[in-house]
Coordinates of C-alpha atoms and ligand atoms in Angstrom, one line a residue:
M262 CA 37.0 120.0 167.1
S263 CA 38.0 116.7 165.6
L264 CA 41.8 116.4 164.2
N265 CA 40.0 116.0 161.1
T266 CA 38.2 118.8 161.2
Q267 CA 41.4 120.9 162.2
I268 CA 43.3 119.7 159.1
L269 CA 40.6 120.6 157.3
I270 CA 40.6 124.6 158.4
A271 CA 44.4 124.4 158.5
A272 CA 44.6 123.9 154.8
I273 CA 41.8 126.6 153.7
L274 CA 43.2 128.9 156.0
G275 CA 47.1 127.9 154.7
V276 CA 46.0 129.0 150.9
A277 CA 44.1 132.0 152.0
F278 CA 47.5 132.9 154.1
G279 CA 49.4 132.2 151.4
F280 CA 47.8 134.5 148.6
F281 CA 47.5 137.5 151.4
L282 CA 51.3 137.0 151.3
N283 CA 51.7 137.2 147.7
L284 CA 50.1 141.1 148.4
Y285 CA 53.3 141.6 150.0
P286 CA 55.9 140.6 148.3
E287 CA 59.8 141.7 148.9
T288 CA 59.0 143.1 152.4
S289 CA 60.1 141.8 156.0
F290 CA 56.4 140.5 156.7
F291 CA 57.1 138.2 154.0
D292 CA 60.2 137.7 154.6
G293 CA 59.7 136.6 158.1
S294 CA 56.5 134.8 157.6
I295 CA 58.2 132.8 154.7
Y296 CA 61.3 132.3 157.5
G297 CA 58.5 131.0 160.2
L298 CA 56.1 128.9 157.9
S299 CA 59.2 127.1 156.5
I300 CA 60.2 126.3 160.1
A301 CA 57.0 125.1 161.2
S302 CA 56.9 122.8 157.7
S303 CA 60.4 121.3 158.3
I304 CA 59.2 120.4 161.5
F305 CA 56.4 118.4 160.8
I306 CA 58.4 116.9 157.4
G307 CA 61.2 115.8 159.6
L308 CA 58.9 114.2 162.1
L309 CA 57.3 112.2 159.4
K310 CA 60.8 111.2 157.5
L311 CA 62.4 110.5 160.9
L312 CA 59.4 107.9 161.5
L313 CA 59.2 106.4 157.7
I314 CA 62.2 104.1 157.2
P315 CA 61.7 102.4 160.7
L316 CA 58.2 102.2 159.9
I317 CA 58.5 100.8 156.3
F318 CA 61.1 98.2 157.5
S319 CA 59.1 97.5 160.9
S320 CA 55.6 97.0 158.8
I321 CA 56.9 94.4 156.1
V322 CA 58.9 92.4 158.5
V323 CA 55.4 92.3 161.3
G324 CA 53.2 91.9 158.0
V325 CA 54.8 89.7 156.0
S326 CA 55.4 87.2 158.6
N327 CA 52.4 87.0 159.7
L328 CA 50.7 86.6 156.4
Q329 CA 53.0 84.0 155.8
S330 CA 52.4 82.3 158.8
G331 CA 48.2 82.7 158.2
G332 CA 49.5 81.1 154.6
Q333 CA 48.5 84.6 153.2
L334 CA 51.1 86.0 151.3
S335 CA 51.2 84.4 148.2
R336 CA 47.9 85.5 147.6
T337 CA 48.3 88.9 149.2
W338 CA 51.0 89.6 146.8
K339 CA 49.3 88.7 143.9
I340 CA 46.3 90.6 144.5
T341 CA 48.6 94.2 145.2
L342 CA 50.2 93.1 142.2
A343 CA 46.8 92.6 139.8
C344 CA 45.3 95.8 141.4
C345 CA 48.1 97.9 141.1
V346 CA 49.1 97.1 137.3
T347 CA 44.9 97.3 136.8
T348 CA 44.8 100.5 138.3
T349 CA 48.0 102.2 136.4
T350 CA 46.9 100.9 133.5
L351 CA 43.5 102.7 133.7
A352 CA 45.1 105.9 134.5
L353 CA 47.2 105.4 131.7
I354 CA 44.6 104.9 129.1
L355 CA 42.7 108.0 130.5
G356 CA 45.6 110.3 130.6
L357 CA 46.5 109.9 126.5
T358 CA 42.6 109.6 126.0
C359 CA 42.2 112.8 127.3
A360 CA 44.9 114.5 125.7
H361 CA 43.8 113.6 122.7
I362 CA 40.6 114.4 122.8
F363 CA 41.4 118.1 124.3
Q364 CA 44.3 118.1 121.6
V365 CA 46.9 119.5 124.2
G366 CA 49.9 121.6 123.1
K367 CA 48.5 121.6 119.4
G368 CA 48.5 125.4 118.4
V369 CA 50.9 126.5 120.8
D370 CA 53.7 128.4 119.8
I371 CA 56.8 126.0 120.5
A372 CA 59.2 129.2 120.2
L373 CA 57.5 130.6 123.4
F374 CA 59.2 128.2 125.2
Q375 CA 62.9 128.1 123.2
D376 CA 64.9 129.6 125.7
A377 CA 64.2 127.9 128.7
M378 CA 64.9 124.8 126.5
A379 CA 68.2 125.9 125.1
Q380 CA 69.2 127.1 129.5
H381 CA 68.0 123.7 130.1
Q382 CA 71.2 121.3 131.2
T383 CA 70.5 117.9 128.5
P384 CA 70.3 115.2 131.7
D385 CA 72.8 111.7 130.7
T386 CA 70.5 109.8 128.4
L387 CA 67.9 107.5 130.2
T388 CA 66.9 104.5 128.6
P389 CA 64.8 101.6 130.0
S390 CA 67.8 99.4 130.5
S391 CA 69.8 101.9 132.3
F392 CA 67.5 102.3 134.3
F393 CA 66.2 98.7 134.8
T394 CA 70.1 98.3 135.7
N395 CA 70.5 101.7 137.9
F396 CA 67.0 100.5 140.0
I397 CA 68.8 97.3 140.6
Q398 CA 72.0 98.5 141.5
N399 CA 70.3 101.0 144.3
T400 CA 68.1 98.0 145.4
L401 CA 70.1 95.6 146.4
I402 CA 72.7 97.1 148.5
N403 CA 74.2 96.9 152.3
P404 CA 71.1 97.6 154.3
F405 CA 72.5 99.4 156.7
K406 CA 73.7 101.8 153.9
A407 CA 69.8 102.1 152.8
F408 CA 68.5 102.6 156.1
A409 CA 70.9 105.6 156.6
E410 CA 70.1 107.6 152.8
G411 CA 66.9 106.7 153.5
N412 CA 66.8 104.3 150.2
V413 CA 63.1 103.3 150.5
L414 CA 62.8 100.6 147.7
A415 CA 66.4 99.1 148.5
V416 CA 64.6 98.6 152.9
V417 CA 61.7 97.6 151.0
V418 CA 63.8 94.2 149.7
F419 CA 65.6 93.8 152.8
A420 CA 62.6 93.8 155.0
L421 CA 60.7 91.6 153.0
M422 CA 63.4 89.1 153.0
V423 CA 63.5 89.4 156.8
G424 CA 60.0 88.8 157.1
V425 CA 59.9 85.5 155.3
A426 CA 62.9 84.2 157.1
L427 CA 61.3 85.3 160.6
V428 CA 58.8 82.4 159.4
K429 CA 60.9 79.7 157.7
G430 CA 62.5 80.1 161.1
G431 CA 59.6 79.1 163.3
E432 CA 59.3 79.3 167.1
K433 CA 63.6 80.1 167.2
F434 CA 63.0 83.3 165.9
N435 CA 59.5 84.1 168.3
T436 CA 61.9 86.7 170.1
V437 CA 62.8 88.6 167.4
R438 CA 59.2 88.6 166.1
N439 CA 57.8 90.0 169.0
L440 CA 60.4 92.8 169.3
S441 CA 59.4 93.6 165.2
Q442 CA 55.3 93.9 166.8
Q443 CA 56.3 95.8 169.6
F444 CA 58.9 98.1 167.7
F445 CA 56.1 98.6 164.7
E446 CA 53.1 99.2 167.5
I447 CA 55.9 102.0 169.1
M448 CA 56.0 103.8 165.7
M449 CA 52.5 103.8 165.3
L450 CA 51.9 105.2 168.7
M451 CA 54.5 108.1 168.0
I452 CA 53.0 108.4 164.2
G453 CA 50.0 109.5 166.6
W454 CA 51.6 112.5 168.1
V455 CA 52.8 113.8 164.8
M456 CA 49.5 113.3 163.8
K457 CA 48.5 116.3 166.3
L458 CA 50.8 119.0 164.7
A459 CA 49.6 117.9 161.2
P460 CA 47.0 121.2 161.1
I461 CA 50.3 122.8 162.2
G462 CA 52.5 121.4 159.2
I463 CA 50.0 121.7 157.2
F464 CA 49.1 125.2 157.0
A465 CA 52.7 126.3 156.8
L466 CA 53.0 124.0 153.7
L467 CA 50.1 125.3 151.8
A468 CA 50.9 129.0 152.9
K469 CA 54.8 128.6 151.5
L470 CA 53.6 126.9 148.4
I471 CA 50.7 128.9 147.3
A472 CA 53.4 132.4 148.6
T473 CA 56.3 131.2 146.6
E474 CA 55.3 129.2 143.7
D475 CA 55.2 131.9 140.6
I476 CA 50.9 130.5 139.8
S477 CA 51.3 133.3 137.0
V478 CA 53.5 130.4 135.2
I479 CA 50.5 128.3 134.9
N480 CA 48.8 131.1 131.9
R481 CA 51.1 129.9 129.0
L482 CA 50.2 126.3 130.1
V483 CA 46.8 126.7 131.2
E484 CA 44.6 124.0 129.0
F485 CA 47.4 121.5 129.4
A486 CA 47.3 122.4 133.5
V487 CA 43.5 122.0 133.4
V488 CA 43.4 119.1 130.9
V489 CA 45.7 116.6 133.1
T490 CA 44.6 118.3 136.5
G491 CA 40.9 117.7 135.4
T492 CA 41.9 113.8 134.5
T493 CA 43.7 113.2 137.5
I494 CA 40.7 114.2 139.3
F495 CA 38.7 112.2 137.7
H496 CA 40.6 109.0 137.8
G497 CA 40.9 110.0 141.8
A498 CA 37.3 110.7 142.1
V499 CA 35.8 108.7 139.9
V500 CA 37.8 105.6 138.2
L501 CA 38.9 104.4 141.8
P502 CA 36.3 105.2 143.7
L503 CA 33.7 103.0 141.2
L504 CA 36.6 99.7 142.3
L505 CA 36.9 100.4 145.5
W506 CA 33.0 100.0 145.4
I507 CA 32.8 97.3 143.1
F508 CA 35.8 95.4 144.7
G509 CA 36.0 96.3 148.2
K510 CA 32.8 96.8 148.8
M511 CA 33.3 100.5 150.4
S512 CA 31.4 103.4 150.3
P513 CA 33.2 106.5 148.9
W514 CA 32.0 108.4 151.4
T515 CA 33.4 106.1 154.3
F516 CA 36.7 106.0 152.1
F517 CA 37.2 109.8 151.6
K518 CA 36.2 110.6 155.2
G519 CA 38.4 108.1 156.6
T520 CA 41.5 109.3 154.6
R521 CA 41.0 112.9 154.8
T522 CA 43.9 113.6 157.2
A523 CA 46.2 111.5 154.4
L524 CA 44.8 113.1 151.3
I525 CA 45.3 116.4 152.9
T526 CA 49.2 116.1 153.7
A527 CA 49.8 114.5 150.2
F528 CA 48.6 117.8 148.7
A529 CA 50.6 119.8 151.1
T530 CA 53.9 118.1 151.0
S531 CA 53.3 116.1 147.5
S532 CA 55.3 113.6 148.9
S533 CA 54.0 109.8 149.3
S534 CA 56.7 108.9 151.0
A535 CA 56.0 111.8 153.8
T536 CA 52.8 110.6 154.0
M537 CA 52.5 106.9 154.5
P538 CA 52.6 107.3 157.8
L539 CA 49.3 108.7 157.8
S540 CA 48.1 106.7 154.9
M541 CA 49.0 103.5 157.4
K542 CA 47.3 104.8 160.1
C543 CA 44.1 106.1 158.4
A544 CA 43.6 102.4 156.7
Q545 CA 43.6 100.6 160.0
E546 CA 42.0 102.8 162.1
N547 CA 39.2 104.4 159.7
L548 CA 38.6 102.1 157.4
G549 CA 39.3 99.1 159.1
V550 CA 41.9 97.3 157.3
R551 CA 43.7 94.6 158.8
P552 CA 47.5 95.4 160.6
Q553 CA 49.2 92.8 158.4
T554 CA 47.7 93.7 155.1
A555 CA 48.2 97.4 155.4
G556 CA 51.5 97.1 157.1
F557 CA 52.4 95.4 153.6
V558 CA 50.8 97.0 151.4
I559 CA 51.1 100.7 151.5
P560 CA 54.9 100.6 151.9
L561 CA 55.0 98.7 148.5
G562 CA 52.2 100.6 147.4
T563 CA 53.8 103.7 148.1
Q564 CA 57.1 103.0 146.5
L565 CA 55.2 100.9 143.3
N566 CA 51.8 102.4 142.7
M567 CA 51.7 106.0 141.2
D568 CA 48.8 106.4 139.4
G569 CA 48.9 109.9 139.2
T570 CA 52.4 110.4 138.1
A571 CA 51.2 107.5 135.5
L572 CA 49.3 109.5 134.2
Y573 CA 50.5 113.1 133.9
E574 CA 53.8 111.3 132.3
A575 CA 51.7 110.2 129.5
A576 CA 49.6 113.1 129.1
A577 CA 53.1 115.0 128.8
A578 CA 54.5 113.0 126.5
L579 CA 51.5 113.7 124.4
F580 CA 51.8 117.3 124.9
I581 CA 55.3 117.8 124.3
A582 CA 54.6 115.6 120.6
N583 CA 51.6 118.0 120.0
L584 CA 54.0 120.9 120.4
M585 CA 56.4 119.9 118.8
G586 CA 54.0 119.4 115.6
L587 CA 54.5 115.1 115.7
D588 CA 52.0 112.9 115.5
L589 CA 52.9 109.8 117.8
T590 CA 51.7 106.5 116.2
L591 CA 49.8 104.1 117.9
G592 CA 52.9 101.9 118.5
Q593 CA 54.9 104.6 120.2
Q594 CA 52.0 105.4 121.9
L595 CA 51.9 101.9 123.3
I596 CA 55.8 102.8 123.9
V597 CA 54.7 105.6 125.6
C598 CA 52.4 103.8 128.2
A599 CA 54.8 101.3 128.4
T600 CA 57.6 103.3 129.8
A601 CA 55.9 105.8 132.2
M602 CA 54.4 102.3 133.7
I603 CA 58.1 101.6 134.6
A604 CA 58.6 105.2 135.2
S605 CA 56.3 105.6 137.7
L606 CA 57.3 102.3 139.8
G607 CA 61.0 103.6 139.8
A608 CA 59.8 107.1 140.6
P609 CA 60.7 107.7 144.4
G610 CA 57.6 108.7 146.6
I611 CA 59.1 112.9 146.8
P612 CA 58.3 116.2 145.3
S613 CA 58.7 116.6 141.5
A614 CA 59.7 112.6 141.0
G615 CA 57.9 112.3 138.1
M616 CA 59.9 115.0 136.5
V617 CA 63.3 113.1 136.1
T618 CA 61.6 109.8 135.9
M619 CA 59.6 111.6 132.4
I620 CA 63.0 112.2 130.5
M621 CA 63.1 108.1 130.0
V622 CA 59.2 108.1 128.4
L623 CA 60.2 110.9 126.3
Q624 CA 63.3 109.6 124.9
S625 CA 61.2 106.3 124.8
V626 CA 59.6 107.7 121.7
G627 CA 62.9 110.4 120.1
L628 CA 61.1 113.6 121.9
P629 CA 64.1 115.6 123.1
A630 CA 64.5 115.6 127.1
E631 CA 65.3 118.8 127.3
A632 CA 61.5 119.2 126.8
I633 CA 60.7 118.9 130.3
A634 CA 62.0 122.7 130.8
I635 CA 58.6 123.8 129.3
L636 CA 57.2 121.7 132.5
I637 CA 59.2 122.2 135.4
P638 CA 57.9 126.2 136.2
I639 CA 54.4 124.4 136.4
D640 CA 55.8 121.0 138.0
R641 CA 55.3 121.7 141.9
L642 CA 52.0 122.9 141.3
L643 CA 50.9 119.8 139.6
D644 CA 52.3 117.4 142.0
T645 CA 50.2 118.5 144.3
V646 CA 47.0 116.8 143.1
R647 CA 48.7 113.4 141.4
T648 CA 50.8 113.3 145.0
V649 CA 46.5 112.6 146.1
V650 CA 45.9 110.2 143.6
N651 CA 49.1 108.2 144.5
V652 CA 48.0 108.2 148.0
Q653 CA 44.5 107.7 147.5
G654 CA 45.1 104.4 145.1
D655 CA 47.7 102.4 148.3
M656 CA 45.0 103.1 150.8
M657 CA 42.0 101.7 147.9
I658 CA 44.1 99.0 147.6
S659 CA 44.8 97.8 150.8
V660 CA 40.9 98.0 151.3
V661 CA 40.3 95.2 148.5
V662 CA 43.3 93.3 149.0
D663 CA 42.0 93.2 152.5
R664 CA 38.8 91.7 151.9
Y665 CA 40.1 88.8 149.4
T666 CA 42.5 88.0 151.7
K667 CA 40.3 87.4 154.3
P668 CA 39.2 84.0 155.3
D669 CA 36.3 82.9 152.7
D670 CA 33.2 83.4 154.9
A671 CA 34.3 86.4 155.9
V672 CA 34.6 87.7 152.4
L673 CA 31.1 86.8 152.1
N674 CA 30.1 88.8 154.6
T675 CA 31.5 91.3 154.3
P676 CA 28.7 93.8 154.5
S677 CA 28.4 97.1 151.9
S678 CA 29.7 100.2 154.2
S679 CA 27.8 102.0 152.0
Ligands
LIG771 N1 55.4 113.7 144.1 C1 55.1 112.6 143.8 C2 54.6 111.6 144.7 O1 55.2 111.6 145.7 C3 55.5 111.7 143.0 C4 55.5 112.7 141.0 O2 56.5 113.5 140.6 O3 55.2 111.9 140.4 O4 54.0 110.7 144.9

């Protein structure tokens, strides 16, 4: 049985086992099972995280130095940036439009949520300018501190600089270049080992999620949850595949078939960072993205490109405004879009990161930060789908960028994989 099939079966069994466990709450069977599932899922996530920082560092150093020496770095980053901005903008427009069409939050009684909001500790004000200052202060730091703390963005910046310096230094740095290349290959080999554990890890993560989350809380916010999830799925199943087909000349079938391991892992972990090692492997080995492109675009996209998060934040801001009986003007909605875009750039790829940066989006149009207390109970569940779309966007962009940075004749001759 192929690994992909094993993972699919494990995901289905994990969900089923989670529901089964729900039938025996507060029993020793339940507690013992949760303990076992926690250990299995921690081992899987721990191994992915263990590889994350060395992988990001080596892949960017190798990717940048190969791109730079081939004269493709400038073109690669420009196309990457254009793709990130385009897909995120489309996600924001989609999120706001659907929230408008379905009038999420209108008619819901805010009194239902007064307790949750009153108990919620109001976080410090998060304005775009303070967010920006923090962003810079947390990014330009001692690289050893960044490695030790797992600060992805700071490692990305340092790796970009090392990659460019390696090329500027020319021949004399060949030893370090070769060393980085071999180190990167070692990381990819180790990811292959971790992937073998994916069926067990995904089974454990999903069973634990279903068994421990209070799924009934969705009832109160069912309309919002359905609209956000449906819109996010539409973005991932229609908008992104269409762009991939037009610009990447790849059929959705080829894409989904090649990336399902990473997508299911994103769903189970709700973390694009933890999924990154698998996204990189899928993009290179199953979608045929050149290692230098995947090594540059995927780590960068993991940090900066989050369509699912942007869409969620825009829709949630409108939901909260409707709930409070406020009509946001067009200008305010544009502010929501701009801050949601910054918030999705700055959100780390970890579970519920979008919830934290959403404070900034709410405050940008004068909505109270405590209002996130309304969404917190269902966030972990909604996070699953938006993380899938975040990860999907990164792999998709790597395909498009790779196509447009190949030598001209290769682009013209790229066969459609459909
Ligand atoms: N969990 C998401 C991710 O890792 C971030 C978010 O909370 O929206 O991509």
